[in-house]
Tab-separated table of C-alpha atoms in Angstrom:
chain	number	residue	atom	x	y	z
A	1	UNK	CA	0.000	0.000	0.000
A	2	UNK	CA	2.928	2.378	0.330
A	3	UNK	CA	3.162	2.794	-3.438
A	4	UNK	CA	-0.442	4.009	-3.671
A	5	UNK	CA	0.041	6.476	-0.810
A	6	UNK	CA	3.301	7.812	-2.254
A	7	UNK	CA	1.682	8.151	-5.677
A	8	UNK	CA	-1.138	10.190	-4.153
A	9	UNK	CA	1.260	12.412	-2.248
A	10	UNK	CA	3.343	12.991	-5.387
A	11	UNK	CA	0.196	13.955	-7.283
A	12	UNK	CA	-0.823	16.329	-4.498
A	13	UNK	CA	2.628	17.911	-4.446
A	14	UNK	CA	2.529	18.319	-8.234
A	15	UNK	CA	-0.874	20.020	-8.050
A	16	UNK	CA	0.254	22.422	-5.331
A	17	UNK	CA	3.396	23.271	-7.313
A	18	UNK	CA	1.376	23.844	-10.479
A	19	UNK	CA	-1.103	26.151	-8.750
A	20	UNK	CA	1.768	28.064	-7.134
A	21	UNK	CA	3.502	28.573	-10.470
A	22	UNK	CA	0.250	29.740	-12.074
A	23	UNK	CA	-0.302	32.300	-9.321
A	24	UNK	CA	3.288	33.503	-9.561
A	25	UNK	CA	2.980	33.867	-13.340
A	26	UNK	CA	-0.214	35.852	-12.951
A	27	UNK	CA	1.369	38.235	-10.458
A	28	UNK	CA	4.443	38.776	-12.639
A	29	UNK	CA	2.355	39.291	-15.788
A	30	UNK	CA	0.124	41.848	-14.046
A	31	UNK	CA	3.086	43.843	-12.758
A	32	UNK	CA	4.771	44.016	-16.191
A	33	UNK	CA	1.712	45.068	-18.177
A	34	UNK	CA	1.877	48.275	-20.246
A	35	UNK	CA	-1.887	48.298	-20.867
A	36	UNK	CA	-3.763	51.517	-20.259
A	37	UNK	CA	-7.332	52.682	-20.736
A	38	UNK	CA	-8.340	53.375	-24.363
A	39	UNK	CA	-8.319	56.983	-25.498
A	40	UNK	CA	-10.863	58.503	-27.882
A	41	UNK	CA	-8.844	59.962	-30.757
A	42	UNK	CA	-11.758	61.680	-32.455
A	43	UNK	CA	-14.146	60.798	-35.288
A	44	UNK	CA	-11.443	60.609	-37.958
A	45	UNK	CA	-9.515	57.832	-36.234
A	46	UNK	CA	-12.401	56.073	-34.460
A	47	UNK	CA	-14.852	56.016	-37.416
A	48	UNK	CA	-15.572	52.772	-39.269
A	49	UNK	CA	-14.439	52.653	-42.883
A	50	UNK	CA	-18.069	52.781	-44.127
A	51	UNK	CA	-18.679	56.045	-42.254
A	52	UNK	CA	-15.897	57.992	-43.954
């Protein structure tokens, strides 16, 4: 029975590591983002091609 218990603990450790890496990646990606709110550049730039 030790093999089944060790297999379960390895799977649990892998899941915890995976979740931790996902959270770390999310935090790093959010801190490095250059995204800003959109700016209205006027009717010439924001108009659809059919409206011109």
